[in-house]
Short mmCIF file of N, CA and C in Angstrom, two decimals:
data_model
loop_
_atom_site.label_atom_id
_atom_site.label_comp_id
_atom_site.label_asym_id
_atom_site.label_seq_id
_atom_site.Cartn_x
_atom_site.Cartn_y
_atom_site.Cartn_z
N ASP A 1 0.82 -1.20 0.00
CA ASP A 1 0.00 0.00 0.00
C ASP A 1 0.86 1.26 0.00
N GLY A 2 1.95 1.21 0.74
CA GLY A 2 2.85 2.37 0.81
C GLY A 2 3.46 2.71 -0.53
N GLU A 3 3.88 1.70 -1.26
CA GLU A 3 4.46 1.96 -2.58
C GLU A 3 3.43 2.51 -3.55
N VAL A 4 2.23 1.96 -3.52
CA VAL A 4 1.16 2.45 -4.39
C VAL A 4 0.84 3.90 -4.05
N SER A 5 0.78 4.23 -2.76
CA SER A 5 0.52 5.62 -2.35
C SER A 5 1.62 6.55 -2.85
N LEU A 6 2.87 6.12 -2.72
CA LEU A 6 3.99 6.93 -3.21
C LEU A 6 3.87 7.17 -4.71
N LEU A 7 3.57 6.13 -5.46
CA LEU A 7 3.44 6.27 -6.91
C LEU A 7 2.32 7.24 -7.27
N ARG A 8 1.21 7.15 -6.56
CA ARG A 8 0.09 8.06 -6.84
C ARG A 8 0.45 9.50 -6.51
N GLU A 9 1.22 9.71 -5.44
CA GLU A 9 1.63 11.06 -5.05
C GLU A 9 2.52 11.73 -6.09
N VAL A 10 3.41 10.97 -6.67
CA VAL A 10 4.37 11.57 -7.60
C VAL A 10 3.96 11.42 -9.07
N GLU A 11 2.81 10.80 -9.32
CA GLU A 11 2.37 10.53 -10.69
C GLU A 11 2.29 11.80 -11.55
N SER A 12 1.69 12.86 -11.04
CA SER A 12 1.55 14.07 -11.85
C SER A 12 2.91 14.69 -12.15
N SER A 13 3.80 14.66 -11.18
CA SER A 13 5.15 15.19 -11.39
C SER A 13 5.89 14.38 -12.44
N ILE A 14 5.73 13.09 -12.37
CA ILE A 14 6.40 12.21 -13.33
C ILE A 14 5.88 12.48 -14.74
N GLU A 15 4.57 12.53 -14.89
CA GLU A 15 3.99 12.77 -16.21
C GLU A 15 4.37 14.14 -16.74
N ALA A 16 4.42 15.15 -15.89
CA ALA A 16 4.77 16.50 -16.31
C ALA A 16 6.21 16.57 -16.83
N ASN A 17 7.09 15.77 -16.27
CA ASN A 17 8.49 15.77 -16.68
C ASN A 17 8.78 14.76 -17.79
N GLY A 18 7.77 14.00 -18.18
CA GLY A 18 7.97 12.99 -19.21
C GLY A 18 8.70 11.75 -18.71
N ASP A 19 8.78 11.61 -17.40
CA ASP A 19 9.45 10.45 -16.81
C ASP A 19 8.45 9.30 -16.67
N ALA A 20 8.94 8.16 -16.26
CA ALA A 20 8.07 7.00 -16.07
C ALA A 20 8.64 6.08 -15.01
N PHE A 21 7.77 5.28 -14.40
CA PHE A 21 8.19 4.20 -13.53
C PHE A 21 8.21 2.93 -14.36
N TRP A 22 9.20 2.13 -14.17
CA TRP A 22 9.28 0.84 -14.85
C TRP A 22 9.15 -0.25 -13.80
N GLY A 23 8.07 -0.99 -13.82
CA GLY A 23 7.89 -2.12 -12.92
C GLY A 23 8.38 -3.38 -13.60
N VAL A 24 9.47 -3.95 -13.12
CA VAL A 24 10.04 -5.10 -13.81
C VAL A 24 9.90 -6.41 -13.05
N ASP A 25 9.49 -6.36 -11.79
CA ASP A 25 9.38 -7.58 -11.00
C ASP A 25 7.96 -8.11 -11.04
N GLN A 26 7.80 -9.32 -10.56
CA GLN A 26 6.48 -9.93 -10.49
C GLN A 26 5.64 -9.24 -9.43
N SER A 27 4.35 -9.42 -9.53
CA SER A 27 3.44 -8.92 -8.50
C SER A 27 3.50 -9.86 -7.30
N LEU A 28 3.62 -9.29 -6.11
CA LEU A 28 3.62 -10.11 -4.90
C LEU A 28 2.21 -10.57 -4.58
N THR A 29 1.25 -9.68 -4.76
CA THR A 29 -0.16 -10.03 -4.61
C THR A 29 -0.89 -9.50 -5.84
N ALA A 30 -2.13 -9.88 -5.96
CA ALA A 30 -2.94 -9.40 -7.07
C ALA A 30 -3.87 -8.27 -6.64
N ILE A 31 -3.83 -7.91 -5.37
CA ILE A 31 -4.80 -6.97 -4.81
C ILE A 31 -4.82 -5.65 -5.58
N HIS A 32 -3.69 -4.97 -5.69
CA HIS A 32 -3.66 -3.66 -6.35
C HIS A 32 -3.91 -3.78 -7.84
N ALA A 33 -3.39 -4.82 -8.45
CA ALA A 33 -3.58 -5.02 -9.90
C ALA A 33 -5.05 -5.25 -10.22
N LEU A 34 -5.71 -6.09 -9.43
CA LEU A 34 -7.13 -6.37 -9.68
C LEU A 34 -8.00 -5.15 -9.38
N GLU A 35 -7.60 -4.39 -8.36
CA GLU A 35 -8.34 -3.16 -8.07
C GLU A 35 -8.25 -2.20 -9.27
N ARG A 36 -7.05 -2.08 -9.82
CA ARG A 36 -6.86 -1.20 -10.99
C ARG A 36 -7.63 -1.73 -12.20
N LEU A 37 -7.62 -3.04 -12.41
CA LEU A 37 -8.38 -3.61 -13.53
C LEU A 37 -9.87 -3.34 -13.38
N SER A 38 -10.36 -3.35 -12.14
CA SER A 38 -11.79 -3.10 -11.93
C SER A 38 -12.16 -1.67 -12.33
N GLU A 39 -11.16 -0.79 -12.44
CA GLU A 39 -11.39 0.58 -12.91
C GLU A 39 -11.18 0.70 -14.42
N LEU A 40 -10.31 -0.13 -14.98
CA LEU A 40 -9.89 0.02 -16.38
C LEU A 40 -10.72 -0.75 -17.39
N LEU A 41 -11.21 -1.91 -17.01
CA LEU A 41 -11.81 -2.80 -18.00
C LEU A 41 -13.05 -2.17 -18.64
N PRO A 42 -13.28 -2.48 -19.92
CA PRO A 42 -14.25 -1.72 -20.72
C PRO A 42 -15.71 -2.08 -20.53
N ASN A 43 -16.02 -3.16 -19.83
CA ASN A 43 -17.44 -3.52 -19.68
C ASN A 43 -17.74 -3.95 -18.25
N TYR A 44 -19.00 -3.88 -17.93
CA TYR A 44 -19.45 -4.16 -16.57
C TYR A 44 -19.09 -5.56 -16.11
N SER A 45 -19.30 -6.57 -16.95
CA SER A 45 -19.02 -7.95 -16.55
C SER A 45 -17.55 -8.14 -16.19
N ALA A 46 -16.66 -7.57 -16.97
CA ALA A 46 -15.23 -7.70 -16.71
C ALA A 46 -14.85 -6.94 -15.44
N ARG A 47 -15.38 -5.73 -15.28
CA ARG A 47 -15.07 -4.95 -14.07
C ARG A 47 -15.58 -5.67 -12.82
N ARG A 48 -16.76 -6.25 -12.91
CA ARG A 48 -17.34 -6.98 -11.78
C ARG A 48 -16.50 -8.21 -11.45
N ALA A 49 -16.04 -8.94 -12.47
CA ALA A 49 -15.20 -10.12 -12.26
C ALA A 49 -13.88 -9.71 -11.60
N ALA A 50 -13.28 -8.61 -12.07
CA ALA A 50 -12.03 -8.13 -11.48
C ALA A 50 -12.23 -7.75 -10.02
N LYS A 51 -13.34 -7.09 -9.73
CA LYS A 51 -13.62 -6.71 -8.34
C LYS A 51 -13.84 -7.95 -7.47
N GLY A 52 -14.49 -8.97 -8.03
CA GLY A 52 -14.68 -10.22 -7.29
C GLY A 52 -13.36 -10.91 -6.97
N LEU A 53 -12.44 -10.93 -7.95
CA LEU A 53 -11.13 -11.53 -7.71
C LEU A 53 -10.31 -10.68 -6.73
N PHE A 54 -10.48 -9.36 -6.81
CA PHE A 54 -9.84 -8.46 -5.84
C PHE A 54 -10.28 -8.83 -4.42
N LEU A 55 -11.58 -9.00 -4.22
CA LEU A 55 -12.10 -9.35 -2.89
C LEU A 55 -11.61 -10.73 -2.46
N LYS A 56 -11.55 -11.66 -3.40
CA LYS A 56 -11.06 -13.01 -3.09
C LYS A 56 -9.62 -12.94 -2.62
N ASP A 57 -8.79 -12.16 -3.32
CA ASP A 57 -7.38 -12.04 -2.92
C ASP A 57 -7.26 -11.36 -1.56
N ALA A 58 -8.05 -10.32 -1.35
CA ALA A 58 -8.01 -9.62 -0.06
C ALA A 58 -8.40 -10.56 1.08
N LEU A 59 -9.43 -11.37 0.86
CA LEU A 59 -9.87 -12.31 1.89
C LEU A 59 -8.85 -13.43 2.12
N GLN A 60 -8.05 -13.73 1.10
CA GLN A 60 -7.01 -14.76 1.23
C GLN A 60 -5.69 -14.16 1.71
N GLY A 61 -5.73 -12.92 2.15
CA GLY A 61 -4.51 -12.28 2.65
C GLY A 61 -3.47 -12.09 1.57
N GLY A 62 -3.91 -11.87 0.34
CA GLY A 62 -2.98 -11.62 -0.76
C GLY A 62 -2.33 -12.87 -1.32
N ARG A 63 -2.93 -14.03 -1.11
CA ARG A 63 -2.32 -15.28 -1.57
C ARG A 63 -2.98 -15.84 -2.83
N PHE A 64 -3.75 -15.04 -3.54
CA PHE A 64 -4.44 -15.47 -4.76
C PHE A 64 -3.45 -16.04 -5.78
N LEU A 65 -2.31 -15.38 -5.95
CA LEU A 65 -1.34 -15.81 -6.96
C LEU A 65 -0.58 -17.06 -6.54
N ASN A 66 -0.62 -17.42 -5.26
CA ASN A 66 0.07 -18.62 -4.78
C ASN A 66 -0.70 -19.89 -5.09
N ARG A 67 -1.92 -19.75 -5.52
CA ARG A 67 -2.77 -20.91 -5.84
C ARG A 67 -3.10 -20.89 -7.32
N ASP A 68 -3.45 -22.04 -7.85
CA ASP A 68 -3.75 -22.10 -9.29
C ASP A 68 -5.14 -21.52 -9.55
N ASN A 69 -5.15 -20.24 -9.84
CA ASN A 69 -6.37 -19.54 -10.23
C ASN A 69 -6.31 -19.14 -11.70
N SER A 70 -5.54 -19.91 -12.49
CA SER A 70 -5.35 -19.56 -13.89
C SER A 70 -6.66 -19.57 -14.66
N ALA A 71 -7.58 -20.46 -14.32
CA ALA A 71 -8.87 -20.50 -15.02
C ALA A 71 -9.64 -19.19 -14.78
N GLU A 72 -9.56 -18.67 -13.56
CA GLU A 72 -10.25 -17.41 -13.26
C GLU A 72 -9.59 -16.23 -13.98
N LEU A 73 -8.26 -16.25 -14.08
CA LEU A 73 -7.57 -15.18 -14.82
C LEU A 73 -7.89 -15.26 -16.31
N GLN A 74 -7.97 -16.47 -16.85
CA GLN A 74 -8.34 -16.63 -18.26
C GLN A 74 -9.77 -16.16 -18.51
N LYS A 75 -10.66 -16.47 -17.58
CA LYS A 75 -12.05 -16.02 -17.71
C LYS A 75 -12.12 -14.49 -17.67
N LEU A 76 -11.34 -13.88 -16.78
CA LEU A 76 -11.30 -12.42 -16.70
C LEU A 76 -10.81 -11.83 -18.01
N ARG A 77 -9.75 -12.41 -18.58
CA ARG A 77 -9.22 -11.93 -19.86
C ARG A 77 -10.28 -12.06 -20.96
N ALA A 78 -11.01 -13.18 -20.96
CA ALA A 78 -12.05 -13.38 -21.97
C ALA A 78 -13.18 -12.36 -21.79
N LEU A 79 -13.58 -12.11 -20.55
CA LEU A 79 -14.62 -11.11 -20.28
C LEU A 79 -14.18 -9.71 -20.70
N ALA A 80 -12.90 -9.44 -20.53
CA ALA A 80 -12.36 -8.12 -20.90
C ALA A 80 -12.46 -7.91 -22.40
N GLY A 81 -12.33 -8.97 -23.16
CA GLY A 81 -12.46 -8.87 -24.61
C GLY A 81 -11.22 -8.29 -25.27
N GLU A 82 -11.40 -7.94 -26.53
CA GLU A 82 -10.29 -7.45 -27.35
C GLU A 82 -10.04 -5.95 -27.16
N ASP A 83 -11.04 -5.23 -26.70
CA ASP A 83 -10.97 -3.77 -26.63
C ASP A 83 -10.44 -3.24 -25.31
N VAL A 84 -9.36 -3.82 -24.83
CA VAL A 84 -8.77 -3.32 -23.59
C VAL A 84 -7.53 -2.52 -23.95
N GLY A 85 -7.19 -1.58 -23.11
CA GLY A 85 -6.03 -0.74 -23.37
C GLY A 85 -4.73 -1.43 -23.00
N ASP A 86 -3.64 -0.77 -23.31
CA ASP A 86 -2.31 -1.31 -23.04
C ASP A 86 -2.07 -1.59 -21.57
N GLU A 87 -2.56 -0.70 -20.70
CA GLU A 87 -2.34 -0.90 -19.26
C GLU A 87 -3.04 -2.15 -18.76
N ALA A 88 -4.26 -2.39 -19.22
CA ALA A 88 -5.00 -3.58 -18.79
C ALA A 88 -4.31 -4.84 -19.30
N ILE A 89 -3.82 -4.83 -20.52
CA ILE A 89 -3.11 -5.99 -21.06
C ILE A 89 -1.84 -6.24 -20.26
N LEU A 90 -1.12 -5.17 -19.95
CA LEU A 90 0.11 -5.28 -19.16
C LEU A 90 -0.20 -5.92 -17.80
N ILE A 91 -1.27 -5.49 -17.17
CA ILE A 91 -1.64 -6.02 -15.85
C ILE A 91 -2.06 -7.48 -15.95
N LEU A 92 -2.88 -7.82 -16.93
CA LEU A 92 -3.31 -9.21 -17.11
C LEU A 92 -2.11 -10.12 -17.37
N ASP A 93 -1.21 -9.68 -18.25
CA ASP A 93 -0.01 -10.47 -18.53
C ASP A 93 0.84 -10.65 -17.27
N ALA A 94 0.99 -9.57 -16.50
CA ALA A 94 1.81 -9.62 -15.29
C ALA A 94 1.21 -10.56 -14.25
N LEU A 95 -0.11 -10.55 -14.12
CA LEU A 95 -0.76 -11.46 -13.16
C LEU A 95 -0.54 -12.91 -13.56
N GLU A 96 -0.68 -13.20 -14.84
CA GLU A 96 -0.48 -14.57 -15.29
C GLU A 96 0.96 -15.02 -15.09
N LYS A 97 1.92 -14.14 -15.39
CA LYS A 97 3.33 -14.49 -15.21
C LYS A 97 3.65 -14.66 -13.73
N SER A 98 3.11 -13.77 -12.87
CA SER A 98 3.34 -13.89 -11.43
C SER A 98 2.79 -15.20 -10.91
N GLN A 99 1.62 -15.60 -11.39
CA GLN A 99 1.06 -16.85 -10.93
C GLN A 99 1.94 -18.03 -11.37
N GLN A 100 2.46 -17.98 -12.59
CA GLN A 100 3.36 -19.02 -13.07
C GLN A 100 4.59 -19.13 -12.15
N ILE A 101 5.15 -18.00 -11.78
CA ILE A 101 6.32 -17.97 -10.91
C ILE A 101 5.99 -18.54 -9.53
N PHE A 102 4.88 -18.09 -8.95
CA PHE A 102 4.50 -18.56 -7.62
C PHE A 102 4.16 -20.05 -7.62
N LEU A 103 3.48 -20.52 -8.65
CA LEU A 103 3.14 -21.95 -8.70
C LEU A 103 4.40 -22.80 -8.78
N ALA A 104 5.39 -22.35 -9.54
CA ALA A 104 6.67 -23.08 -9.59
C ALA A 104 7.36 -23.01 -8.23
N TYR A 105 7.33 -21.84 -7.61
CA TYR A 105 7.99 -21.66 -6.32
C TYR A 105 7.38 -22.57 -5.25
N HIS A 106 6.07 -22.71 -5.26
CA HIS A 106 5.37 -23.50 -4.24
C HIS A 106 5.15 -24.95 -4.67
N SER A 107 5.76 -25.37 -5.75
CA SER A 107 5.54 -26.72 -6.26
C SER A 107 5.97 -27.79 -5.25
N GLY A 108 7.01 -27.52 -4.47
CA GLY A 108 7.46 -28.49 -3.48
C GLY A 108 6.41 -28.80 -2.44
N GLU A 109 5.58 -27.79 -2.12
CA GLU A 109 4.50 -27.99 -1.15
C GLU A 109 3.44 -28.94 -1.70
N ARG A 110 3.40 -29.06 -3.03
CA ARG A 110 2.43 -29.96 -3.67
C ARG A 110 3.11 -31.26 -4.11
N ASN A 111 4.32 -31.51 -3.58
CA ASN A 111 5.11 -32.70 -3.95
C ASN A 111 5.37 -32.79 -5.44
N GLN A 112 5.60 -31.63 -6.07
CA GLN A 112 5.95 -31.57 -7.48
C GLN A 112 7.36 -31.04 -7.60
N ASP A 113 8.04 -31.46 -8.66
CA ASP A 113 9.40 -30.99 -8.89
C ASP A 113 9.35 -29.65 -9.60
N GLY A 114 9.87 -28.63 -8.99
CA GLY A 114 9.90 -27.31 -9.60
C GLY A 114 10.96 -26.43 -8.95
N ILE A 115 11.79 -27.08 -8.13
CA ILE A 115 12.80 -26.34 -7.40
C ILE A 115 13.73 -25.63 -8.38
N GLY A 116 13.92 -24.35 -8.19
CA GLY A 116 14.79 -23.57 -9.05
C GLY A 116 14.10 -23.01 -10.29
N VAL A 117 12.98 -23.59 -10.68
CA VAL A 117 12.29 -23.13 -11.89
C VAL A 117 11.78 -21.71 -11.70
N SER A 118 11.22 -21.42 -10.53
CA SER A 118 10.66 -20.08 -10.31
C SER A 118 11.75 -19.02 -10.36
N ASP A 119 12.95 -19.34 -9.87
CA ASP A 119 14.05 -18.37 -9.91
C ASP A 119 14.39 -18.01 -11.35
N VAL A 120 14.47 -19.00 -12.20
CA VAL A 120 14.80 -18.77 -13.61
C VAL A 120 13.71 -17.97 -14.29
N VAL A 121 12.45 -18.37 -14.08
CA VAL A 121 11.32 -17.69 -14.72
C VAL A 121 11.24 -16.24 -14.24
N ARG A 122 11.43 -16.02 -12.94
CA ARG A 122 11.33 -14.67 -12.38
C ARG A 122 12.44 -13.77 -12.90
N GLU A 123 13.66 -14.25 -12.88
CA GLU A 123 14.77 -13.43 -13.37
C GLU A 123 14.60 -13.13 -14.85
N GLN A 124 14.20 -14.12 -15.63
CA GLN A 124 14.00 -13.90 -17.06
C GLN A 124 12.89 -12.88 -17.31
N TYR A 125 11.84 -12.95 -16.50
CA TYR A 125 10.74 -11.99 -16.61
C TYR A 125 11.23 -10.57 -16.35
N MET A 126 12.04 -10.39 -15.30
CA MET A 126 12.55 -9.06 -14.99
C MET A 126 13.45 -8.54 -16.12
N ILE A 127 14.28 -9.42 -16.66
CA ILE A 127 15.15 -9.02 -17.77
C ILE A 127 14.32 -8.60 -18.98
N GLU A 128 13.31 -9.41 -19.32
CA GLU A 128 12.44 -9.09 -20.46
C GLU A 128 11.72 -7.76 -20.26
N GLN A 129 11.19 -7.54 -19.05
CA GLN A 129 10.47 -6.29 -18.78
C GLN A 129 11.41 -5.09 -18.91
N PHE A 130 12.58 -5.19 -18.32
CA PHE A 130 13.55 -4.10 -18.39
C PHE A 130 13.92 -3.82 -19.85
N ASP A 131 14.21 -4.87 -20.60
CA ASP A 131 14.59 -4.70 -22.01
C ASP A 131 13.47 -4.05 -22.82
N GLN A 132 12.22 -4.43 -22.55
CA GLN A 132 11.09 -3.83 -23.28
C GLN A 132 10.98 -2.34 -22.98
N TYR A 133 11.08 -1.97 -21.71
CA TYR A 133 11.01 -0.55 -21.34
C TYR A 133 12.17 0.23 -21.95
N LEU A 134 13.37 -0.34 -21.89
CA LEU A 134 14.54 0.33 -22.44
C LEU A 134 14.41 0.50 -23.95
N ASP A 135 13.98 -0.54 -24.65
CA ASP A 135 13.78 -0.45 -26.10
C ASP A 135 12.77 0.63 -26.46
N ALA A 136 11.66 0.68 -25.71
CA ALA A 136 10.62 1.70 -25.97
C ALA A 136 11.18 3.10 -25.74
N ALA A 137 11.98 3.26 -24.69
CA ALA A 137 12.56 4.58 -24.40
C ALA A 137 13.51 4.99 -25.51
N ILE A 138 14.31 4.07 -25.98
CA ILE A 138 15.26 4.38 -27.06
C ILE A 138 14.51 4.69 -28.36
N ARG A 139 13.45 3.92 -28.66
CA ARG A 139 12.64 4.19 -29.87
C ARG A 139 12.01 5.58 -29.82
N SER A 140 11.70 6.04 -28.61
CA SER A 140 11.06 7.36 -28.47
C SER A 140 12.08 8.49 -28.53
N GLY A 141 13.36 8.14 -28.69
CA GLY A 141 14.39 9.16 -28.82
C GLY A 141 15.19 9.42 -27.57
N ASP A 142 14.91 8.73 -26.50
CA ASP A 142 15.64 8.92 -25.25
C ASP A 142 16.76 7.89 -25.19
N SER A 143 17.94 8.25 -25.71
CA SER A 143 19.02 7.27 -25.83
C SER A 143 19.61 6.87 -24.48
N MET A 144 19.50 7.74 -23.49
CA MET A 144 20.02 7.42 -22.16
C MET A 144 18.95 7.69 -21.11
N PRO A 145 17.88 6.86 -21.08
CA PRO A 145 16.82 7.12 -20.10
C PRO A 145 17.33 6.94 -18.68
N LYS A 146 16.76 7.72 -17.78
CA LYS A 146 17.07 7.61 -16.36
C LYS A 146 16.13 6.58 -15.76
N ALA A 147 16.66 5.76 -14.88
CA ALA A 147 15.82 4.76 -14.23
C ALA A 147 16.25 4.63 -12.77
N ILE A 148 15.27 4.49 -11.91
CA ILE A 148 15.52 4.20 -10.51
C ILE A 148 15.07 2.77 -10.30
N LEU A 149 15.97 1.92 -9.86
CA LEU A 149 15.63 0.53 -9.63
C LEU A 149 15.54 0.28 -8.13
N LYS A 150 14.41 -0.27 -7.72
CA LYS A 150 14.24 -0.71 -6.33
C LYS A 150 14.22 -2.23 -6.40
N MET A 151 15.37 -2.81 -6.16
CA MET A 151 15.49 -4.26 -6.29
C MET A 151 16.40 -4.81 -5.21
N GLY A 152 16.20 -6.06 -4.90
CA GLY A 152 17.09 -6.73 -3.97
C GLY A 152 18.46 -6.95 -4.61
N GLY A 153 19.48 -6.96 -3.79
CA GLY A 153 20.83 -7.11 -4.29
C GLY A 153 21.05 -8.38 -5.11
N ALA A 154 20.33 -9.44 -4.79
CA ALA A 154 20.50 -10.69 -5.52
C ALA A 154 20.07 -10.57 -6.98
N HIS A 155 19.21 -9.57 -7.27
CA HIS A 155 18.70 -9.42 -8.63
C HIS A 155 19.56 -8.51 -9.49
N VAL A 156 20.45 -7.76 -8.88
CA VAL A 156 21.27 -6.84 -9.66
C VAL A 156 22.76 -7.14 -9.50
N MET A 157 23.05 -8.37 -9.15
CA MET A 157 24.46 -8.74 -9.00
C MET A 157 25.11 -8.73 -10.39
N GLU A 158 26.36 -9.04 -10.43
CA GLU A 158 27.09 -8.95 -11.69
C GLU A 158 26.84 -10.16 -12.58
N GLY A 159 25.60 -10.35 -12.95
CA GLY A 159 25.27 -11.38 -13.93
C GLY A 159 24.76 -12.68 -13.37
N ILE A 160 25.21 -13.09 -12.19
CA ILE A 160 24.77 -14.36 -11.62
C ILE A 160 24.41 -14.14 -10.16
N GLY A 161 23.19 -14.54 -9.80
CA GLY A 161 22.74 -14.40 -8.43
C GLY A 161 23.26 -15.54 -7.57
N PRO A 162 22.96 -15.50 -6.28
CA PRO A 162 23.44 -16.53 -5.35
C PRO A 162 22.85 -17.90 -5.65
N ASN A 163 21.77 -17.94 -6.42
CA ASN A 163 21.14 -19.21 -6.79
C ASN A 163 21.69 -19.75 -8.11
N GLY A 164 22.69 -19.06 -8.69
CA GLY A 164 23.30 -19.52 -9.94
C GLY A 164 22.53 -19.14 -11.19
N VAL A 165 21.52 -18.29 -11.05
CA VAL A 165 20.66 -17.90 -12.18
C VAL A 165 21.12 -16.55 -12.73
N PRO A 166 21.22 -16.40 -14.07
CA PRO A 166 21.54 -15.08 -14.64
C PRO A 166 20.53 -14.03 -14.19
N THR A 167 21.05 -12.83 -13.83
CA THR A 167 20.19 -11.80 -13.26
C THR A 167 20.11 -10.57 -14.16
N LEU A 168 19.24 -9.66 -13.79
CA LEU A 168 19.10 -8.39 -14.48
C LEU A 168 20.41 -7.62 -14.45
N GLY A 169 21.21 -7.82 -13.44
CA GLY A 169 22.49 -7.13 -13.32
C GLY A 169 23.44 -7.42 -14.47
N ASP A 170 23.16 -8.48 -15.21
CA ASP A 170 23.97 -8.82 -16.37
C ASP A 170 23.76 -7.80 -17.47
#
């Protein structure tokens, strides 16, 4: 909640200066993302479904992404339809990727082999997100965009994290 409040406080300043925030990590919970989708989605059914999933995640203490709710996320995407904006698509994609990462991470609790898979998927996701933002900035003419990264040290090490996985720091 604190980070979301901070982003909302500085949003107008950021837009006025032409700056941007780049979110490159997975979502820890779906609460804020689903709340935002309930505002963005183009039709009542989709907004209602997003609000329902928001309430479900809130009641589960933010553990919606730790469980296989992929069918509900797919249903939400289908309800949203083709006429959703870039922000809604970005959020839907991020929720699905976060769930993939969490399901791999918690696979041992389900007696499934997935140890280390979530680390690889998560690091690759952060690298892809960073590269996409950087490419877009360069295409827009900003050859040296400024970025503030709020990341754990393991993710920005010199190429290899403590788990042996290539990191964004590479």
